[in-house]
Coordinates of C-alpha atoms in Angstrom, one line a residue:
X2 CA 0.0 0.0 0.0
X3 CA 1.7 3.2 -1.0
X4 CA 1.2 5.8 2.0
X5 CA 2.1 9.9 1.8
X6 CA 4.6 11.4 4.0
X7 CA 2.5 13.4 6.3
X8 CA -1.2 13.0 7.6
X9 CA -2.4 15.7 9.6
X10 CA -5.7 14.8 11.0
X11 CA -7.8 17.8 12.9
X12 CA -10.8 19.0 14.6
X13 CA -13.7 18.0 16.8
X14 CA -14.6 14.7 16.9
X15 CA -12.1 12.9 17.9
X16 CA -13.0 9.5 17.4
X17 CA -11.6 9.4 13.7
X18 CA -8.7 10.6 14.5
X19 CA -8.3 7.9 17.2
X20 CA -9.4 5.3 14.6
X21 CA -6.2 6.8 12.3
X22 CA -4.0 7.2 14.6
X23 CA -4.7 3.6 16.1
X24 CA -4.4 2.1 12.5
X25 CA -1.0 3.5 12.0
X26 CA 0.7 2.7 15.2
X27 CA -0.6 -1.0 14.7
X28 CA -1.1 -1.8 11.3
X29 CA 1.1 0.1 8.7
X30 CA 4.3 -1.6 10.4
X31 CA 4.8 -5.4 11.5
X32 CA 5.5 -6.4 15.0
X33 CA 8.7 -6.7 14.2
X34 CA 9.1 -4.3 12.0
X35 CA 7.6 -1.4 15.1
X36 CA 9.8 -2.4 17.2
X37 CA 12.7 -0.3 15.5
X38 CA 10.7 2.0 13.5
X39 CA 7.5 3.2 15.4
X40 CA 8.3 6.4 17.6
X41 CA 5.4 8.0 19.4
X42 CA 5.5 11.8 20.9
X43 CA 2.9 13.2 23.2
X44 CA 2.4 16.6 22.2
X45 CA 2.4 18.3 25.9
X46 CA 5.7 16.8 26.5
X47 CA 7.6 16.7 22.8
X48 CA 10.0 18.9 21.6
X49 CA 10.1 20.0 18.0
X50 CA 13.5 19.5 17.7
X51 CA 13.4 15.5 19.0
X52 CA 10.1 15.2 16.5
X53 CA 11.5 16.2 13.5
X54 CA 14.7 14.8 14.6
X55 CA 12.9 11.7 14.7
X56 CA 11.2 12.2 11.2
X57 CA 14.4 12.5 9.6
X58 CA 15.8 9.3 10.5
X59 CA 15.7 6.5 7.9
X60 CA 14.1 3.0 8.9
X61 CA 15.8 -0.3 10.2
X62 CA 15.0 -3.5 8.5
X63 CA 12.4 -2.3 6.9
X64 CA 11.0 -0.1 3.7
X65 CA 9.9 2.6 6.4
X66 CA 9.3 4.6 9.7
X67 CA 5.9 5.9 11.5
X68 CA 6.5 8.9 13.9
X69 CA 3.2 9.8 15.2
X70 CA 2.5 13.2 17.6
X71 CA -0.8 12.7 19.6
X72 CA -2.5 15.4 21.3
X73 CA -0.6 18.1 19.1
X74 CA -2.4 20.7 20.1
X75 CA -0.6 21.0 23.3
X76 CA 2.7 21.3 21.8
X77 CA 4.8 24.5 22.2
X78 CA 6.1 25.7 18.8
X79 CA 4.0 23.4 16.7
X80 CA 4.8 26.1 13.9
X81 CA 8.5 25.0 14.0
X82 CA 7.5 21.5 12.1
X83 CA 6.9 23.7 8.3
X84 CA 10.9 23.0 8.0
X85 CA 10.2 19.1 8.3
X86 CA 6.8 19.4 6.3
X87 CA 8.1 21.5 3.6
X88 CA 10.9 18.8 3.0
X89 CA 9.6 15.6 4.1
X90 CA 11.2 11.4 3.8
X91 CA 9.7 9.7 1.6
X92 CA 10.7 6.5 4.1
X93 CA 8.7 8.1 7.0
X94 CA 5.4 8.1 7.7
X95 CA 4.5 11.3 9.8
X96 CA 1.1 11.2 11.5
X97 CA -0.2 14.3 13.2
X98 CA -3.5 14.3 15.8
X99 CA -4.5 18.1 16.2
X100 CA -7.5 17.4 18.1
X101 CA -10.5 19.5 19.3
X102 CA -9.7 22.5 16.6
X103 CA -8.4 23.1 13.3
X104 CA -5.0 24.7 12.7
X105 CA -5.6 28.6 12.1
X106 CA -6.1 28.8 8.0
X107 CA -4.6 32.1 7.9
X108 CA -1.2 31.0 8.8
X109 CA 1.8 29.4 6.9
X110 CA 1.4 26.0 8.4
X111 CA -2.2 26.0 7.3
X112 CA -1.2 27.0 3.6
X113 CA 1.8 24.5 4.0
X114 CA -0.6 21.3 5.2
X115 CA -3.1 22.1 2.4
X116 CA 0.1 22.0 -0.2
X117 CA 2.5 19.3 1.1
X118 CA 0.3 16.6 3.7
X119 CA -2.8 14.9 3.3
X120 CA -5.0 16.9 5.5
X121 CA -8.0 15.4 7.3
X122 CA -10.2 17.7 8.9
X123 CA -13.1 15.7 11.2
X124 CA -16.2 17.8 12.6
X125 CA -18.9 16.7 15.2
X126 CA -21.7 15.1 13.9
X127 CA -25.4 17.0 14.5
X128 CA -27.1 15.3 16.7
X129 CA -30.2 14.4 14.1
X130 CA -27.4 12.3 12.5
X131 CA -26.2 10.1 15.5
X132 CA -28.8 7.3 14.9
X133 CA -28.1 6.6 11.6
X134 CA -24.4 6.6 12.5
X135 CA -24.7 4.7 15.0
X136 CA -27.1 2.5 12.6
X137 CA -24.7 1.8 10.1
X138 CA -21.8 1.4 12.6
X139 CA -23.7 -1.6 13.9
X140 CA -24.4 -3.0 10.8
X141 CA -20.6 -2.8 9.6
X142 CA -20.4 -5.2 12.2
X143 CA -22.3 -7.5 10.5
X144 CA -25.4 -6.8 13.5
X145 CA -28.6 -5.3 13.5
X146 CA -30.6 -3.1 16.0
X147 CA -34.1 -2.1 16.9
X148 CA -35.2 1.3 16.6
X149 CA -36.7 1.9 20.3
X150 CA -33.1 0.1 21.1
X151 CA -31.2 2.2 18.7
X152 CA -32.8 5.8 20.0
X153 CA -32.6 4.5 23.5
X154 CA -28.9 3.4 23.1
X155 CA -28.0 7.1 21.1
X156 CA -30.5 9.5 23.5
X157 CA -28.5 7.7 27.0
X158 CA -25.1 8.3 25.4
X159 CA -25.2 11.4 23.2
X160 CA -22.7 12.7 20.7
X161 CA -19.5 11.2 21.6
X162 CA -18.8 8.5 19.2
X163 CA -16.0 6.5 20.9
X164 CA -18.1 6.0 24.2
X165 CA -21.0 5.0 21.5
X166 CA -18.2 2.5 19.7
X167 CA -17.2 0.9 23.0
X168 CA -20.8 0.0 24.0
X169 CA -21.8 -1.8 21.2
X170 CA -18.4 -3.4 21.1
X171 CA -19.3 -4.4 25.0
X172 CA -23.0 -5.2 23.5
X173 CA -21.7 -7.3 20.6
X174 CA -19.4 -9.5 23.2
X175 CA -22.7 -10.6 25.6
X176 CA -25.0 -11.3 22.3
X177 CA -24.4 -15.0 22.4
X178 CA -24.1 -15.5 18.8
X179 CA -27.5 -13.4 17.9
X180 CA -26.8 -10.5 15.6
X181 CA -29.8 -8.5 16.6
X182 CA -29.5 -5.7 19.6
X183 CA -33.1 -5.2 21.6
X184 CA -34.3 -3.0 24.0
X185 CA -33.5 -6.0 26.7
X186 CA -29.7 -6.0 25.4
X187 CA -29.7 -1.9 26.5
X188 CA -31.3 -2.4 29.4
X189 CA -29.0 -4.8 30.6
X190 CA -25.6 -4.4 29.5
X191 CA -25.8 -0.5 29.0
X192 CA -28.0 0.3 32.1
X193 CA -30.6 2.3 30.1
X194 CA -33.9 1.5 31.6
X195 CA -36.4 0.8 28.9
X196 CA -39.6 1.4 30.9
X197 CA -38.2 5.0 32.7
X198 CA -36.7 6.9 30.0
X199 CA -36.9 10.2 28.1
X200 CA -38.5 8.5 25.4
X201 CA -41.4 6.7 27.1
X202 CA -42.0 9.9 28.9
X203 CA -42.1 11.5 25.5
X204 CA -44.9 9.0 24.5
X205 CA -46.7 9.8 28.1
X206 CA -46.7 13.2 26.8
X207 CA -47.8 12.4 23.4
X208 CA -50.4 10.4 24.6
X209 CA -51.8 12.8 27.5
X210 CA -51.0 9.7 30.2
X211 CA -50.6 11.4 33.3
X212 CA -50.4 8.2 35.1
X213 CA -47.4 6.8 33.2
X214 CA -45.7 10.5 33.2
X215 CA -45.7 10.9 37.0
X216 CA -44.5 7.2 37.0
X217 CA -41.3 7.9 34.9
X218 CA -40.9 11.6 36.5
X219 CA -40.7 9.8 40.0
X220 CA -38.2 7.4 38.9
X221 CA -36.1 10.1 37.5
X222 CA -36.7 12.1 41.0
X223 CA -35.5 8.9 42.3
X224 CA -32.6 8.0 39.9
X225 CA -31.1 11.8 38.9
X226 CA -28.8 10.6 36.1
X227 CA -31.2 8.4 34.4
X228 CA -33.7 11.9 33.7
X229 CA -31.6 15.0 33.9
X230 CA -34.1 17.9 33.3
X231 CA -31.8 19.3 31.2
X232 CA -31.6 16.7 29.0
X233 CA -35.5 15.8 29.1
X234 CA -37.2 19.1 28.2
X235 CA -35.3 19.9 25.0
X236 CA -36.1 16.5 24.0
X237 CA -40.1 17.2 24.4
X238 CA -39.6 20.4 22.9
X239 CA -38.4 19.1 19.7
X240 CA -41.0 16.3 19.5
X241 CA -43.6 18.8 20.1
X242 CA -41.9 21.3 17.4
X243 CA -42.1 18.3 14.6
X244 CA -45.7 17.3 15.5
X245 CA -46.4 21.3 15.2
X246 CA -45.0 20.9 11.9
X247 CA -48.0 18.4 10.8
X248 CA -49.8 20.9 10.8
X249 CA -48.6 22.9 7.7
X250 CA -48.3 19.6 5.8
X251 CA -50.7 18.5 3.3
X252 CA -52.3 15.3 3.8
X253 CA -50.6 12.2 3.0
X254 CA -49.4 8.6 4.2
X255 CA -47.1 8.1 7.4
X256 CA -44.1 7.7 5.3
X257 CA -44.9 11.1 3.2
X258 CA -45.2 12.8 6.7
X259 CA -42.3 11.4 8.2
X260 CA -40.3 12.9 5.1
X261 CA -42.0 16.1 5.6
X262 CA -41.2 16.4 9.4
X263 CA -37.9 15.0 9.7
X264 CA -38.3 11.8 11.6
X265 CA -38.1 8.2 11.2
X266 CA -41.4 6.6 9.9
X267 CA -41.3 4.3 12.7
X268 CA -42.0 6.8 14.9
X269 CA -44.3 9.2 12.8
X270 CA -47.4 7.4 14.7
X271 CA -46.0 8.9 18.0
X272 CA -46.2 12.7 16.5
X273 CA -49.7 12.2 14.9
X274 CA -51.3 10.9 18.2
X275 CA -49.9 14.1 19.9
X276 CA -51.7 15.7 16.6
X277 CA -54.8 14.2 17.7
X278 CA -54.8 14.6 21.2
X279 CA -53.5 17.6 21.5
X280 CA -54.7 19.7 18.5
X281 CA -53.4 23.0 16.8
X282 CA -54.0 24.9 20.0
X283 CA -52.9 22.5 22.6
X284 CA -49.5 22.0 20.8
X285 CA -48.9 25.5 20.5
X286 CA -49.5 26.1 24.0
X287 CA -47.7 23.3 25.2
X288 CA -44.0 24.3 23.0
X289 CA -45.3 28.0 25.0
X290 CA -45.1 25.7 28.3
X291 CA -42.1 24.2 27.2
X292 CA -40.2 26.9 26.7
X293 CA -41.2 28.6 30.1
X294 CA -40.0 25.0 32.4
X295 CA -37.2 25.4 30.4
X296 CA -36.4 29.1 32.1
X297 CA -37.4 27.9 35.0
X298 CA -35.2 24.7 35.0
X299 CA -32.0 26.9 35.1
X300 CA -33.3 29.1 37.6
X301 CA -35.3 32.2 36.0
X302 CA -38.4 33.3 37.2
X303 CA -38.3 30.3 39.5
X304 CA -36.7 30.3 43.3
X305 CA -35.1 27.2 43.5
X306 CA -38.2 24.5 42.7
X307 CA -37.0 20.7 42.3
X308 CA -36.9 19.1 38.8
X309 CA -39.1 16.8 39.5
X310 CA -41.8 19.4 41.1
X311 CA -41.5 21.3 37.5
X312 CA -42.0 18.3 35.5
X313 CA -45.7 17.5 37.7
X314 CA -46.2 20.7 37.3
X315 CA -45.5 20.8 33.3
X316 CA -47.2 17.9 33.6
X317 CA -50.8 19.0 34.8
X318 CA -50.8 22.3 33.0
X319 CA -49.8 20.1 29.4
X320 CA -52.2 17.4 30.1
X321 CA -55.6 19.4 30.4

């Protein structure tokens, strides 16, 4: 495999880089082959002079070198490596992780990068993308997962790809041979509670079940990491901002609707039974209630009420 003399990967999301950096401290070079010719810097600690010092030497029993600088961000006169980048071995492969920004595009090493390395810029994934991410990860596997399971799975973790990667890797191991993930597998071997969750108490909501929505908001009051209100109310605020958008749709079938709206048609039901039993009004004045719990949840024009007293609350005055 022919390889270039510099890769410079950058920006947010980390978990490419990782996956890189990973394949080309154990898979460009042999085991015996690394054992002469794989040097690795940690940016916080290297000094430029040692990297490209490093760089410029030529391999050992072998056709080439990897010299790889994690975390470079953190490395004092990261500017100082043009010289080696300008003018680099064609027997060393140089692999640079800039993580959590991109190098400044105004200056020389920016221009430099763009000219002489293979530059890889990586960017965080919006949040409307993790499930069919996380989706296809899973099925690159050779697995497949349920949707409840799939949201559940996404909604407990959030946007942070590697922590996502290392469940389903844990998930995958305690499958037994089955290839398909269910709401039982993330219950159990992630810790995600499939009865007491955002979702179900989205569906309460949807649904106008008090009963059910006190039961989950209790368990939350009970369990303050399973519920965070943070986390909850922007996640019923953007349910109820799709079905609102039904409204301004002309009539079709589920799957039309789901295009419309943004969602997966699995779920469409969920938004046209908060249609139904909420109506035009109902929904607009709930997103209005919404927002206000919201303001309240972080403390404004509210002194000092518990989550879990502002959910009832929400609760009673959505639920007329």
């Amino acid at each position: 495999m022919k390889f270039k003399p510099v890769y410079w990967l950058e920006g947010e999301e980390e978990f490419y880089i990782d996956q890189l950096v990973n394949y080309a401290e154990h898979r460009i070079l042999t085991e015996a082959e690394a054992g002469f010719n794989l040097t690795v810097f940690y940016g916080k600690d290297a000094d430029w002079t040692a990297v490209i010092n490093a760089c410029r030497r030529y391999p050992m029993f072998a056709e080439r070198q990897v010299v790889v600088l994690k975390e470079a961000q953190q490395m004092r006169d990261i500017d100082k490596l043009e010289a080696y980048i300008d003018k680099p071995l064609s027997s060393t492969i140089f692999v640079v992780a800039y993580k959590e920004k991109k190098v400044d595009g105004r200056s020389k090493l920016a221009k430099m990068l763009k000219e002489k390395a293979e530059l890889y810029t990586t960017k965080k994934l919006y949040d409307n993308q993790l499930p069919d991410w996380t989706s296809e990860l899973i099925r690159s596997k050779g697995y497949e997962i349920a949707q409840k399971a799939l949201l559940l799975l996404v909604d407990h973790i959030g946007n942070d790809l590697s922590r996502i990667n290392n469940e389903i890797e844990k998930l995958l191991v305690n499958l037994s041979g089955r290839k398909n993930i269910t709401e039982d597998d993330i219950e159990r071997y992630v810790g995600v509670s499939k009865e007491y969750n955002v979702f179900e108490l989205q569906d309460a909501f949807a649904k106008k079940d008090r009963v059910k929505a006190i039961r989950i908001i209790q368990y939350f009051e009970s369990n303050p990491k399973a519920g965070p209100i943070q986390l909850i109310l922007p996640s019923i605020y953007n349910f109820f901002s799709k079905a609102y958008m039904i409204f301004g749709q002309q009539a079709g079938d589920e799957k039309s609707v789901a295009a419309a709206i943004g969602v997966n048609p699995y779920f469409v039901k969920d938004y046209l039974a908060a249609v139904r039993n909420y109506n035009y009004e109902g929904i607009e004045n709930g997103l209005l209630l919404l927002h206000s719990y919201n303001l309240k949840s972080v403390g404004v024009g509210s002194a000092a009420t518990e989550d879990a007293s502002l959910l009832k609350e929400l609760v009673v005055k959505m639920m007329v």
